[in-house]
Structure formats: structure tokens, C-alpha cells
Amino acid sequence: MPTGPKRNTGCRDGLVQQTNEAMDDCGWPIVEFSNSFEQSKPKQLSAKQVLYQQGDRVDRVYRIQRGMVKLFSYLSNGRARIVRLHNENHWLGLEGLVGRSYEHTAVAVGDLTVACISMNRLQLLERDDPRQYCQILKQGYQYLAQADRWIADFSTGGIKPRVARLVDFLAKLEHGESSNMVELLTVHEMADMLGVTPESVSRILAEFKRNHTLHKLETQSYQSYQIDCKLLQYEARQ
């Protein structure tokens, strides 16, 4: 399996506080850190830096405070495939509750801030606060549902509808269910997610821009677009 930069685990433990099933814009349970315990020292990463490697022993889990993370899975031929995306309030490394190793390699998409909790301390919640522990497990279940959608939406059908579904997915992940704005990833990242060539993604995105499915927002970053939701949904259903 390919290796990446050495990961820095220099953050101290934090604990979590009970919430009232608060949800983020995409319906993910939000689990907050408790003010009654020493919070973990936030860890800062830049784009393309590795948070942890596939196959590493799970010694801690991470909560994203700012930014986005892409999870890679390495195939037997050494090729990497993006299999999941996570943004603010999402937890990473929950597979450590049922296994010993990270199942994926976690890489920062852009500037990233995370906090972490040791596995030993997190496992104490099962005994000391079962309700809180169950809330964290619910988010793990949401990840499985996202993996199912990945297979259904991004791995079947023609390339154009798959790109349209991915744009819709990114808009909802970044800005919530009713968003008509999207911050596109690079064509290489989108191609890795769909299992197609970057040239195919670039060609389809160019078509979406020409027919005004995507409209460039000049005042935003160079990857920010407004979506014509009706046109995008039409393309996604083809």
C-alpha cells in the first residue's frame, strides 16, 4: 500500500457533552465537546496533508471543526479511490470501536482543523454515558448509508448523470439540503470519486457551464458556482 507523509498526532484528549439530538444542515448528528473537561488542542492541516493512514492502528478518533476530509481506499493494484467525504461536525475513525485499524487514508481537501479523543477515553462513554455513546454510533450508521449512496449514485449509469449527482451531493454536503451553490473539487478529485478519467469530468463540467447548469460566481473563489437545480436534476436522472 502506498505511504504518505508522517501523521502528527500531537493533540490532547477532549471529552464530549450530551446534546439534544442536534443535527447539522445535512442531517448528521452533532456531538459537541464538553466545557467541563479539558478540550483537545486543535490540530491544523493544510490541503493534501494526511491525517492518518489506512492500516494504522486506531488510537484516537477525530472531529472536524473546520474544513473537509477525503477518505481514500487503496486497491490491490495500488490505485487510490476516494470513497467518502466528510465536513464540519463529522467524526473520523469510528471504525476503531469495532476494529483495530483505520479502514481508509484521511487527507485534508483544503485548510483543516480537527480535535481528537483517544480510543480509551471514548470507550469509557459506553459505560459512563450510554446515551452519548449511542449518539456517536448513530453517526457511524449515517456513514454506512453514505457509502451505500456512493455505490448507487456514483458507480452506476452514464458519466454525465454521475457527475450531476456528484455536484448535487457536494452542494448538499457543503451548504445543506436546499442549497443552490457548490464549491467544486478539482477534476482529479471528482474523477477519483467516480472512477473515471479527469478528462471526462472536465468535458462534462464544461458542458454544464455552457448550458448554464453551473454559473460561475465571480465574487467567490474560483471553484464557486450557482446551480440551476432543475437543469441539474434533469441531468442526474438521465
mmCIF file of C-alpha atoms in Angstrom, residues 36-200:
data_model
loop_
_atom_site.group_PDB
_atom_site.id
_atom_site.type_symbol
_atom_site.label_atom_id
_atom_site.label_comp_id
_atom_site.label_asym_id
_atom_site.label_seq_id
_atom_site.Cartn_x
_atom_site.Cartn_y
_atom_site.Cartn_z
ATOM 1 C CA SER A 36 -16.421 20.606 31.795
ATOM 2 C CA PHE A 37 -13.404 18.667 30.522
ATOM 3 C CA GLU A 38 -10.144 19.829 29.045
ATOM 4 C CA GLN A 39 -10.717 20.114 25.328
ATOM 5 C CA SER A 40 -8.236 18.705 22.882
ATOM 6 C CA LYS A 41 -5.751 21.081 21.363
ATOM 7 C CA PRO A 42 -6.950 21.700 17.783
ATOM 8 C CA LYS A 43 -4.739 20.294 15.065
ATOM 9 C CA GLN A 44 -4.219 22.287 11.862
ATOM 10 C CA LEU A 45 -3.552 20.703 8.478
ATOM 11 C CA SER A 46 -3.104 22.151 5.002
ATOM 12 C CA ALA A 47 -4.501 20.819 1.742
ATOM 13 C CA LYS A 48 -3.237 17.312 0.846
ATOM 14 C CA GLN A 49 -1.772 16.652 4.297
ATOM 15 C CA VAL A 50 -2.500 13.188 5.721
ATOM 16 C CA LEU A 51 -4.389 12.891 9.000
ATOM 17 C CA TYR A 52 -3.993 9.112 9.260
ATOM 18 C CA GLN A 53 -3.116 6.184 7.019
ATOM 19 C CA GLN A 54 -5.132 3.134 6.013
ATOM 20 C CA GLY A 55 -3.937 0.198 8.118
ATOM 21 C CA ASP A 56 -2.623 2.328 11.015
ATOM 22 C CA ARG A 57 -3.738 1.262 14.470
ATOM 23 C CA VAL A 58 -6.734 3.328 15.618
ATOM 24 C CA ASP A 59 -5.513 5.108 18.735
ATOM 25 C CA ARG A 60 -7.838 8.111 18.515
ATOM 26 C CA VAL A 61 -10.863 9.465 16.694
ATOM 27 C CA TYR A 62 -11.147 12.927 15.188
ATOM 28 C CA ARG A 63 -13.910 15.507 14.934
ATOM 29 C CA ILE A 64 -13.734 18.042 12.115
ATOM 30 C CA GLN A 65 -14.054 21.598 13.398
ATOM 31 C CA ARG A 66 -13.394 23.339 10.071
ATOM 32 C CA GLY A 67 -12.743 22.136 6.548
ATOM 33 C CA MET A 68 -13.269 18.906 4.631
ATOM 34 C CA VAL A 69 -11.588 15.491 4.553
ATOM 35 C CA LYS A 70 -11.491 12.933 1.747
ATOM 36 C CA LEU A 71 -11.086 9.250 2.595
ATOM 37 C CA PHE A 72 -9.032 7.094 0.235
ATOM 38 C CA SER A 73 -9.155 3.336 -0.110
ATOM 39 C CA TYR A 74 -6.177 1.637 -1.747
ATOM 40 C CA LEU A 75 -6.943 -1.190 -4.165
ATOM 41 C CA SER A 76 -4.820 -4.315 -4.583
ATOM 42 C CA ASN A 77 -3.181 -2.781 -7.679
ATOM 43 C CA GLY A 78 -2.038 0.214 -5.625
ATOM 44 C CA ARG A 79 -4.552 2.636 -7.115
ATOM 45 C CA ALA A 80 -6.306 5.009 -4.701
ATOM 46 C CA ARG A 81 -10.039 5.721 -4.859
ATOM 47 C CA ILE A 82 -11.903 8.424 -2.912
ATOM 48 C CA VAL A 83 -14.707 6.577 -1.138
ATOM 49 C CA ARG A 84 -16.135 9.217 1.178
ATOM 50 C CA LEU A 85 -16.141 12.935 2.029
ATOM 51 C CA HIS A 86 -16.610 14.474 5.469
ATOM 52 C CA ASN A 87 -17.010 18.080 6.595
ATOM 53 C CA GLU A 88 -17.638 20.064 9.796
ATOM 54 C CA ASN A 89 -19.011 18.176 12.837
ATOM 55 C CA HIS A 90 -18.280 14.785 11.282
ATOM 56 C CA TRP A 91 -16.246 12.207 13.190
ATOM 57 C CA LEU A 92 -13.399 10.190 11.689
ATOM 58 C CA GLY A 93 -12.003 6.875 12.879
ATOM 59 C CA LEU A 94 -15.177 5.449 14.419
ATOM 60 C CA GLU A 95 -14.244 2.075 12.920
ATOM 61 C CA GLY A 96 -11.897 1.852 15.899
ATOM 62 C CA LEU A 97 -14.917 0.982 18.051
ATOM 63 C CA VAL A 98 -15.205 -2.369 16.251
ATOM 64 C CA GLY A 99 -11.740 -2.894 14.780
ATOM 65 C CA ARG A 100 -8.071 -2.171 15.313
ATOM 66 C CA SER A 101 -7.051 -0.352 12.139
ATOM 67 C CA TYR A 102 -8.161 2.662 10.139
ATOM 68 C CA GLU A 103 -10.018 1.444 7.059
ATOM 69 C CA HIS A 104 -9.043 4.429 4.904
ATOM 70 C CA THR A 105 -6.413 7.128 4.496
ATOM 71 C CA ALA A 106 -7.728 10.553 5.548
ATOM 72 C CA VAL A 107 -6.439 13.578 3.616
ATOM 73 C CA ALA A 108 -7.299 17.268 4.009
ATOM 74 C CA VAL A 109 -9.108 18.764 0.993
ATOM 75 C CA GLY A 110 -8.191 22.326 1.993
ATOM 76 C CA ASP A 111 -7.261 24.014 5.264
ATOM 77 C CA LEU A 112 -8.449 21.709 8.045
ATOM 78 C CA THR A 113 -8.915 21.944 11.814
ATOM 79 C CA VAL A 114 -9.671 18.829 13.861
ATOM 80 C CA ALA A 115 -9.839 17.859 17.521
ATOM 81 C CA CYS A 116 -9.223 14.339 18.783
ATOM 82 C CA ILE A 117 -10.153 11.925 21.574
ATOM 83 C CA SER A 118 -8.220 8.799 22.496
ATOM 84 C CA MET A 119 -9.968 5.486 21.874
ATOM 85 C CA ASN A 120 -9.570 4.544 25.537
ATOM 86 C CA ARG A 121 -11.408 7.636 26.670
ATOM 87 C CA LEU A 122 -14.107 7.315 24.025
ATOM 88 C CA GLN A 123 -14.759 3.698 25.027
ATOM 89 C CA LEU A 124 -15.413 4.843 28.601
ATOM 90 C CA LEU A 125 -18.575 6.513 27.303
ATOM 91 C CA GLU A 126 -20.160 3.112 26.686
ATOM 92 C CA ARG A 127 -20.086 2.546 30.440
ATOM 93 C CA ASP A 128 -20.424 6.086 31.777
ATOM 94 C CA ASP A 129 -22.865 7.650 29.292
ATOM 95 C CA PRO A 130 -24.607 5.046 27.076
ATOM 96 C CA ARG A 131 -26.909 7.663 25.533
ATOM 97 C CA GLN A 132 -23.972 9.762 24.360
ATOM 98 C CA TYR A 133 -22.207 6.658 23.104
ATOM 99 C CA CYS A 134 -25.288 5.664 21.084
ATOM 100 C CA GLN A 135 -25.433 9.133 19.543
ATOM 101 C CA ILE A 136 -21.897 8.693 18.246
ATOM 102 C CA LEU A 137 -22.800 5.263 16.873
ATOM 103 C CA LYS A 138 -25.710 6.871 15.003
ATOM 104 C CA GLN A 139 -23.256 8.986 13.082
ATOM 105 C CA GLY A 140 -21.331 5.836 12.226
ATOM 106 C CA TYR A 141 -24.551 4.404 10.801
ATOM 107 C CA GLN A 142 -25.001 7.553 8.705
ATOM 108 C CA TYR A 143 -21.563 6.896 7.207
ATOM 109 C CA LEU A 144 -22.697 3.429 6.119
ATOM 110 C CA ALA A 145 -25.761 4.985 4.477
ATOM 111 C CA GLN A 146 -23.493 7.425 2.641
ATOM 112 C CA ALA A 147 -21.360 4.508 1.444
ATOM 113 C CA ASP A 148 -24.493 2.834 0.044
ATOM 114 C CA ARG A 149 -25.378 6.041 -1.808
ATOM 115 C CA TRP A 150 -21.842 6.218 -3.168
ATOM 116 C CA ILE A 151 -22.338 2.828 -4.809
ATOM 117 C CA ALA A 152 -25.836 3.600 -6.100
ATOM 118 C CA ASP A 153 -25.307 7.157 -7.360
ATOM 119 C CA PHE A 154 -21.646 7.398 -8.305
ATOM 120 C CA SER A 155 -20.762 3.940 -9.611
ATOM 121 C CA THR A 156 -23.666 3.150 -11.949
ATOM 122 C CA GLY A 157 -25.057 4.737 -15.104
ATOM 123 C CA GLY A 158 -23.543 7.106 -17.636
ATOM 124 C CA ILE A 159 -20.765 9.511 -16.733
ATOM 125 C CA LYS A 160 -22.813 12.700 -17.217
ATOM 126 C CA PRO A 161 -25.600 11.790 -14.741
ATOM 127 C CA ARG A 162 -22.981 10.583 -12.265
ATOM 128 C CA VAL A 163 -21.180 13.936 -12.464
ATOM 129 C CA ALA A 164 -24.530 15.712 -11.984
ATOM 130 C CA ARG A 165 -25.307 13.588 -8.912
ATOM 131 C CA LEU A 166 -21.863 14.325 -7.514
ATOM 132 C CA VAL A 167 -22.329 18.095 -7.964
ATOM 133 C CA ASP A 168 -25.687 17.822 -6.172
ATOM 134 C CA PHE A 169 -24.080 15.771 -3.394
ATOM 135 C CA LEU A 170 -21.292 18.325 -2.911
ATOM 136 C CA ALA A 171 -23.773 21.216 -2.752
ATOM 137 C CA LYS A 172 -25.771 19.487 -0.007
ATOM 138 C CA LEU A 173 -22.672 18.418 1.898
ATOM 139 C CA GLU A 174 -21.201 21.917 1.840
ATOM 140 C CA HIS A 175 -24.281 24.120 2.225
ATOM 141 C CA GLY A 176 -27.276 21.988 3.256
ATOM 142 C CA GLU A 177 -30.166 20.205 1.582
ATOM 143 C CA SER A 178 -31.734 23.245 -0.144
ATOM 144 C CA SER A 179 -28.506 24.788 -1.442
ATOM 145 C CA ASN A 180 -28.185 26.129 -4.982
ATOM 146 C CA MET A 181 -24.461 26.817 -4.582
ATOM 147 C CA VAL A 182 -21.490 24.488 -4.784
ATOM 148 C CA GLU A 183 -17.750 24.643 -4.262
ATOM 149 C CA LEU A 184 -16.422 22.158 -6.795
ATOM 150 C CA LEU A 185 -13.495 19.896 -6.059
ATOM 151 C CA THR A 186 -10.703 19.551 -8.604
ATOM 152 C CA VAL A 187 -11.477 17.466 -11.682
ATOM 153 C CA HIS A 188 -8.908 14.918 -10.485
ATOM 154 C CA GLU A 189 -10.664 14.561 -7.120
ATOM 155 C CA MET A 190 -14.062 14.240 -8.769
ATOM 156 C CA ALA A 191 -12.651 11.674 -11.192
ATOM 157 C CA ASP A 192 -11.208 9.677 -8.281
ATOM 158 C CA MET A 193 -14.640 9.645 -6.651
ATOM 159 C CA LEU A 194 -16.404 8.463 -9.806
ATOM 160 C CA GLY A 195 -13.757 6.078 -11.091
ATOM 161 C CA VAL A 196 -13.467 7.875 -14.450
ATOM 162 C CA THR A 197 -10.817 9.986 -16.179
ATOM 163 C CA PRO A 198 -10.254 13.666 -15.290
ATOM 164 C CA GLU A 199 -10.742 14.500 -18.980
ATOM 165 C CA SER A 200 -14.277 13.060 -18.892
#
